[in-house]
mmCIF file of C-alpha atoms and ligand atoms in Angstrom:
data_model
loop_
_atom_site.group_PDB
_atom_site.id
_atom_site.type_symbol
_atom_site.label_atom_id
_atom_site.label_comp_id
_atom_site.label_asym_id
_atom_site.label_seq_id
_atom_site.Cartn_x
_atom_site.Cartn_y
_atom_site.Cartn_z
ATOM 1 C CA UNK A 1 160.883 56.948 53.476
ATOM 2 C CA UNK A 2 161.556 54.550 56.368
ATOM 3 C CA UNK A 3 161.224 55.988 59.866
ATOM 4 C CA UNK A 4 164.876 55.420 60.761
ATOM 5 C CA UNK A 5 165.927 57.725 57.903
ATOM 6 C CA UNK A 6 163.887 60.641 59.157
ATOM 7 C CA UNK A 7 166.548 61.698 61.651
ATOM 8 C CA UNK A 8 169.258 61.933 58.965
ATOM 9 C CA UNK A 9 170.069 65.301 57.523
ATOM 10 C CA UNK A 10 168.982 65.446 53.925
ATOM 11 C CA UNK A 11 171.402 67.414 51.734
ATOM 12 C CA UNK A 12 170.204 70.524 49.993
ATOM 13 C CA UNK A 13 169.116 69.167 46.637
ATOM 14 C CA UNK A 14 170.231 65.974 44.978
ATOM 15 C CA UNK A 15 172.209 67.421 42.136
ATOM 16 C CA UNK A 16 175.052 65.263 40.784
ATOM 17 C CA UNK A 17 178.435 66.942 40.329
ATOM 18 C CA UNK A 18 181.583 66.150 38.399
ATOM 19 C CA UNK A 19 183.777 64.060 40.739
ATOM 20 C CA UNK A 20 186.975 65.717 41.984
ATOM 21 C CA UNK A 21 190.186 64.573 40.269
ATOM 22 C CA UNK A 22 191.466 63.174 43.510
ATOM 23 C CA UNK A 23 188.541 60.762 43.839
ATOM 24 C CA UNK A 24 189.593 57.154 43.173
ATOM 25 C CA UNK A 25 186.595 54.805 43.017
ATOM 26 C CA UNK A 26 188.857 51.793 42.457
ATOM 27 C CA UNK A 27 191.141 52.468 45.426
ATOM 28 C CA UNK A 28 191.806 49.126 47.173
ATOM 29 C CA UNK A 29 190.634 50.477 50.538
ATOM 30 C CA UNK A 30 187.275 51.551 49.040
ATOM 31 C CA UNK A 31 186.838 48.143 47.374
ATOM 32 C CA UNK A 32 187.753 46.400 50.634
ATOM 33 C CA UNK A 33 185.331 48.563 52.602
ATOM 34 C CA UNK A 34 182.549 47.847 50.102
ATOM 35 C CA UNK A 35 183.166 44.086 50.268
ATOM 36 C CA UNK A 36 183.170 44.102 54.077
ATOM 37 C CA UNK A 37 179.850 45.956 54.123
ATOM 38 C CA UNK A 38 178.352 43.533 51.598
ATOM 39 C CA UNK A 39 179.560 40.604 53.727
ATOM 40 C CA UNK A 40 177.910 42.092 56.785
ATOM 41 C CA UNK A 41 174.592 42.815 55.058
ATOM 42 C CA UNK A 42 174.425 39.620 52.953
ATOM 43 C CA UNK A 43 176.466 36.983 54.837
ATOM 44 C CA UNK A 44 174.756 33.958 53.276
ATOM 45 C CA UNK A 45 173.904 35.180 49.818
ATOM 46 C CA UNK A 46 173.686 32.330 47.350
ATOM 47 C CA UNK A 47 171.941 31.332 44.139
ATOM 48 C CA UNK A 48 168.144 31.374 44.505
ATOM 49 C CA UNK A 49 167.503 28.921 41.661
ATOM 50 C CA UNK A 50 166.335 25.533 42.950
ATOM 51 C CA UNK A 51 168.490 22.706 41.583
ATOM 52 C CA UNK A 52 169.982 19.371 42.557
ATOM 53 C CA UNK A 53 172.617 18.926 39.841
ATOM 54 C CA UNK A 54 174.819 20.940 37.527
ATOM 55 C CA UNK A 55 172.442 20.095 34.684
ATOM 56 C CA UNK A 56 169.387 21.361 36.564
ATOM 57 C CA UNK A 57 171.263 24.547 37.455
ATOM 58 C CA UNK A 58 172.227 25.046 33.825
ATOM 59 C CA UNK A 59 168.604 24.657 32.686
ATOM 60 C CA UNK A 60 167.306 26.918 35.464
ATOM 61 C CA UNK A 61 169.881 29.585 34.590
ATOM 62 C CA UNK A 62 168.890 29.478 30.909
ATOM 63 C CA UNK A 63 165.245 29.856 31.980
ATOM 64 C CA UNK A 64 166.076 32.771 34.293
ATOM 65 C CA UNK A 65 166.947 35.137 31.424
ATOM 66 C CA UNK A 66 164.455 38.027 31.563
ATOM 67 C CA UNK A 67 162.529 36.154 34.254
ATOM 68 C CA UNK A 68 162.472 36.077 38.046
ATOM 69 C CA UNK A 69 164.096 33.188 39.930
ATOM 70 C CA UNK A 70 160.783 32.692 41.765
ATOM 71 C CA UNK A 71 158.964 32.095 38.472
ATOM 72 C CA UNK A 72 161.695 29.697 37.283
ATOM 73 C CA UNK A 73 161.396 27.775 40.562
ATOM 74 C CA UNK A 74 157.678 27.338 39.942
ATOM 75 C CA UNK A 75 158.320 25.789 36.531
ATOM 76 C CA UNK A 76 161.349 23.549 37.079
ATOM 77 C CA UNK A 77 159.984 20.885 39.500
ATOM 78 C CA UNK A 78 157.468 19.558 36.948
ATOM 79 C CA UNK A 79 159.983 19.998 34.139
ATOM 80 C CA UNK A 80 162.689 17.957 35.865
ATOM 81 C CA UNK A 81 160.161 15.300 36.848
ATOM 82 C CA UNK A 82 159.135 14.857 33.242
ATOM 83 C CA UNK A 83 162.692 15.061 31.887
ATOM 84 C CA UNK A 84 164.944 13.757 34.658
ATOM 85 C CA UNK A 85 168.326 14.061 32.899
ATOM 86 C CA UNK A 86 170.094 15.515 29.832
ATOM 87 C CA UNK A 87 169.339 12.350 27.855
ATOM 88 C CA UNK A 88 165.586 12.856 28.362
ATOM 89 C CA UNK A 89 165.800 16.505 27.289
ATOM 90 C CA UNK A 90 167.931 15.530 24.269
ATOM 91 C CA UNK A 91 165.235 13.104 23.133
ATOM 92 C CA UNK A 92 162.560 15.842 23.246
ATOM 93 C CA UNK A 93 161.826 18.445 20.607
ATOM 94 C CA UNK A 94 161.859 22.157 21.434
ATOM 95 C CA UNK A 95 158.159 22.251 20.540
ATOM 96 C CA UNK A 96 157.385 19.652 23.228
ATOM 97 C CA UNK A 97 159.136 21.771 25.829
ATOM 98 C CA UNK A 98 157.575 25.106 24.919
ATOM 99 C CA UNK A 99 154.240 24.835 26.774
ATOM 100 C CA UNK A 100 155.989 23.787 29.981
ATOM 101 C CA UNK A 101 158.299 26.773 30.108
ATOM 102 C CA UNK A 102 156.020 29.327 28.466
ATOM 103 C CA UNK A 103 155.485 31.347 31.641
ATOM 104 C CA UNK A 104 159.220 32.142 31.862
ATOM 105 C CA UNK A 105 159.047 34.204 28.647
ATOM 106 C CA UNK A 106 161.099 33.895 25.442
ATOM 107 C CA UNK A 107 160.069 30.252 25.577
ATOM 108 C CA UNK A 108 160.786 29.410 21.938
ATOM 109 C CA UNK A 109 164.426 30.441 22.163
ATOM 110 C CA UNK A 110 164.794 28.921 25.618
ATOM 111 C CA UNK A 111 163.330 25.579 24.411
ATOM 112 C CA UNK A 112 165.801 25.487 21.528
ATOM 113 C CA UNK A 113 168.690 26.340 23.861
ATOM 114 C CA UNK A 114 167.776 23.688 26.427
ATOM 115 C CA UNK A 115 167.303 20.882 23.897
ATOM 116 C CA UNK A 116 170.472 22.018 22.085
ATOM 117 C CA UNK A 117 172.374 22.095 25.381
ATOM 118 C CA UNK A 118 171.151 18.593 26.266
ATOM 119 C CA UNK A 119 172.243 17.218 22.888
ATOM 120 C CA UNK A 120 175.663 18.846 23.174
ATOM 121 C CA UNK A 121 176.190 17.486 26.673
ATOM 122 C CA UNK A 122 175.059 13.977 25.713
ATOM 123 C CA UNK A 123 177.018 13.877 22.449
ATOM 124 C CA UNK A 124 180.202 15.732 23.382
ATOM 125 C CA UNK A 125 180.546 15.515 27.155
ATOM 126 C CA UNK A 126 179.313 12.015 27.960
ATOM 127 C CA UNK A 127 176.100 13.313 29.556
ATOM 128 C CA UNK A 128 177.943 15.360 32.208
ATOM 129 C CA UNK A 129 178.041 19.135 32.461
ATOM 130 C CA UNK A 130 181.688 20.173 31.952
ATOM 131 C CA UNK A 131 183.469 22.177 34.645
ATOM 132 C CA UNK A 132 185.553 24.579 32.591
ATOM 133 C CA UNK A 133 184.572 27.932 31.144
ATOM 134 C CA UNK A 134 186.041 27.046 27.749
ATOM 135 C CA UNK A 135 183.819 23.965 27.477
ATOM 136 C CA UNK A 136 180.707 25.484 29.017
ATOM 137 C CA UNK A 137 180.549 28.391 26.593
ATOM 138 C CA UNK A 138 180.363 25.923 23.670
ATOM 139 C CA UNK A 139 176.963 24.779 24.960
ATOM 140 C CA UNK A 140 173.905 26.342 23.277
ATOM 141 C CA UNK A 141 172.309 28.977 25.508
ATOM 142 C CA UNK A 142 175.295 29.135 27.866
ATOM 143 C CA UNK A 143 177.225 32.378 27.434
ATOM 144 C CA UNK A 144 179.699 33.613 30.043
ATOM 145 C CA UNK A 145 177.022 34.599 32.560
ATOM 146 C CA UNK A 146 175.410 31.151 32.597
ATOM 147 C CA UNK A 147 178.813 29.449 32.576
ATOM 148 C CA UNK A 148 179.969 31.534 35.553
ATOM 149 C CA UNK A 149 176.796 30.697 37.487
ATOM 150 C CA UNK A 150 177.292 26.947 36.949
ATOM 151 C CA UNK A 151 181.029 27.111 37.703
ATOM 152 C CA UNK A 152 180.634 29.237 40.816
ATOM 153 C CA UNK A 153 177.518 27.725 42.346
ATOM 154 C CA UNK A 154 177.906 24.046 41.508
ATOM 155 C CA UNK A 155 181.629 23.536 41.011
ATOM 156 C CA UNK A 156 182.784 26.309 43.379
ATOM 157 C CA UNK A 157 185.196 27.504 40.702
ATOM 158 C CA UNK A 158 185.856 31.204 40.256
ATOM 159 C CA UNK A 159 186.688 31.600 36.572
ATOM 160 C CA UNK A 160 184.823 34.881 36.178
ATOM 161 C CA UNK A 161 182.230 37.183 37.688
ATOM 162 C CA UNK A 162 178.523 36.749 36.938
ATOM 163 C CA UNK A 163 177.272 39.933 35.281
ATOM 164 C CA UNK A 164 173.500 40.093 35.152
ATOM 165 C CA UNK A 165 171.270 43.155 35.096
ATOM 166 C CA UNK A 166 171.792 43.825 38.840
ATOM 167 C CA UNK A 167 175.585 43.500 38.698
ATOM 168 C CA UNK A 168 175.612 45.721 35.612
ATOM 169 C CA UNK A 169 173.500 48.475 37.219
ATOM 170 C CA UNK A 170 175.190 48.455 40.614
ATOM 171 C CA UNK A 171 178.732 48.260 39.236
ATOM 172 C CA UNK A 172 177.954 51.437 37.292
ATOM 173 C CA UNK A 173 176.412 53.140 40.311
ATOM 174 C CA UNK A 174 179.424 52.235 42.447
ATOM 175 C CA UNK A 175 181.795 53.428 39.686
ATOM 176 C CA UNK A 176 183.496 50.047 39.438
ATOM 177 C CA UNK A 177 183.141 50.231 35.660
ATOM 178 C CA UNK A 178 182.271 52.708 32.963
ATOM 179 C CA UNK A 179 181.276 49.988 30.534
ATOM 180 C CA UNK A 180 177.864 48.809 29.375
ATOM 181 C CA UNK A 181 178.913 45.579 27.705
ATOM 182 C CA UNK A 182 178.671 42.589 30.052
ATOM 183 C CA UNK A 183 182.003 41.071 28.983
ATOM 184 C CA UNK A 184 183.826 44.385 29.505
ATOM 185 C CA UNK A 185 182.118 44.939 32.860
ATOM 186 C CA UNK A 186 183.233 41.476 33.919
ATOM 187 C CA UNK A 187 186.822 42.234 32.889
ATOM 188 C CA UNK A 188 186.755 45.455 34.931
ATOM 189 C CA UNK A 189 185.357 43.667 37.984
ATOM 190 C CA UNK A 190 187.906 40.868 37.704
ATOM 191 C CA UNK A 191 190.662 43.488 37.906
ATOM 192 C CA UNK A 192 189.455 45.129 41.121
ATOM 193 C CA UNK A 193 187.622 42.395 43.052
ATOM 194 C CA UNK A 194 189.942 39.786 44.609
ATOM 195 C CA UNK A 195 189.474 36.420 42.915
ATOM 196 C CA UNK A 196 188.475 34.665 46.134
ATOM 197 C CA UNK A 197 185.532 37.088 46.316
ATOM 198 C CA UNK A 198 184.237 36.711 42.748
ATOM 199 C CA UNK A 199 181.575 34.109 43.565
ATOM 200 C CA UNK A 200 180.229 35.749 46.734
ATOM 201 C CA UNK A 201 180.421 39.252 45.250
ATOM 202 C CA UNK A 202 178.049 38.309 42.419
ATOM 203 C CA UNK A 203 175.527 36.724 44.791
ATOM 204 C CA UNK A 204 175.685 39.649 47.205
ATOM 205 C CA UNK A 205 175.249 42.262 44.501
ATOM 206 C CA UNK A 206 172.326 40.333 42.996
ATOM 207 C CA UNK A 207 170.656 40.219 46.443
ATOM 208 C CA UNK A 208 171.451 43.912 46.915
ATOM 209 C CA UNK A 209 169.862 44.704 43.564
ATOM 210 C CA UNK A 210 166.709 42.882 44.519
ATOM 211 C CA UNK A 211 166.394 44.197 48.055
ATOM 212 C CA UNK A 212 167.732 47.769 48.083
ATOM 213 C CA UNK A 213 169.567 48.944 44.997
ATOM 214 C CA UNK A 214 166.583 48.452 42.716
ATOM 215 C CA UNK A 215 166.503 49.955 39.238
ATOM 216 C CA UNK A 216 164.060 52.752 40.010
ATOM 217 C CA UNK A 217 164.127 54.669 43.279
ATOM 218 C CA UNK A 218 166.867 52.689 45.084
ATOM 219 C CA UNK A 219 166.427 52.520 48.855
ATOM 220 C CA UNK A 220 169.564 54.517 49.637
ATOM 221 C CA UNK A 221 168.458 55.575 53.128
ATOM 222 C CA UNK A 222 168.629 51.924 54.202
ATOM 223 C CA UNK A 223 171.743 50.996 52.228
ATOM 224 C CA UNK A 224 174.927 49.877 53.984
ATOM 225 C CA UNK A 225 176.963 51.358 51.114
ATOM 226 C CA UNK A 226 175.323 54.775 51.309
ATOM 227 C CA UNK A 227 178.331 56.896 52.274
ATOM 228 C CA UNK A 228 180.696 55.177 49.832
ATOM 229 C CA UNK A 229 178.216 55.385 46.951
ATOM 230 C CA UNK A 230 178.086 58.478 44.740
ATOM 231 C CA UNK A 231 175.467 57.236 42.274
ATOM 232 C CA UNK A 232 173.821 59.981 40.267
ATOM 233 C CA UNK A 233 170.322 58.609 40.830
ATOM 234 C CA UNK A 234 170.435 58.137 44.594
ATOM 235 C CA UNK A 235 167.219 58.898 46.417
ATOM 236 C CA UNK A 236 169.113 59.910 49.543
ATOM 237 C CA UNK A 237 172.691 61.018 49.983
ATOM 238 C CA UNK A 238 175.080 62.216 52.643
ATOM 239 C CA UNK A 239 177.925 62.425 50.110
ATOM 240 C CA UNK A 240 178.242 64.215 46.753
ATOM 241 C CA UNK A 241 176.597 62.403 43.876
ATOM 242 C CA UNK A 242 178.666 61.967 40.716
ATOM 243 C CA UNK A 243 177.368 62.762 37.254
ATOM 244 C CA UNK A 244 178.706 59.629 35.565
ATOM 245 C CA UNK A 245 177.908 57.200 38.353
ATOM 246 C CA UNK A 246 174.941 55.622 36.633
HETATM 247 S S1 LIG B 1 173.320 54.101 48.149
HETATM 248 FE FE1 LIG B 1 171.542 53.774 46.794
HETATM 249 S S2 LIG B 1 172.359 53.721 44.710
HETATM 250 FE FE2 LIG B 1 174.086 53.459 46.128
HETATM 251 S S3 LIG B 1 174.340 51.233 46.329
HETATM 252 FE FE3 LIG B 1 173.008 51.893 47.997
HETATM 253 S S4 LIG B 1 170.909 51.663 47.209
HETATM 254 FE FE4 LIG B 1 172.312 51.614 45.444
#
């Protein structure tokens, strides 16, 4: 436990309760407060995947599934040197790609997705990554999450909210959704988060999930959201913890 937490009064027990009927987790003032605190704690949060084009970002995002951004960033420089554009990837076979991306895990599927994505972009989009959600989700390996990353980070277009494992976990802890399906979570978030905040919100929550609100033993004593968060698995709490907030 960090030293600065020692002075705080620890509640008697950490037993989650049923939330009172009057509690409204989606109240606009609570959402606003949460967003302000995220802004203060993570003012410059952005995508950690190294890239210099929409295509490179698309490939890096495909590689980042079940893998850390740091690992992806170790693999992509050599990959993009060897295959400098979608045309070069489209001319390769998935088998050629596999050894170069092996360390990112699930490399057979990822190789197929990347070569398939390159072929689709070369054949159907003139070699350029499209900038609409409807087009992006037709690309192999690019579901809504990947499409939202490319749209938000490269094109600065908010067509949805990126829902990865961090956004999923923290949205549940903050009672912004009761869903477990990524598409449904995204729909819930799009209803309560103002559209102009969709891009930043995803980045901030992903940073929050890496730094403080980790999956096991979140660092609640150091969290700027502590007294607006009623998560059932908090490690420290000055407010009641709610049974379903997980
Ligand atoms: S108080 Fe704990 S569980 Fe809640 S958002 Fe912060 S780190 Fe996560």
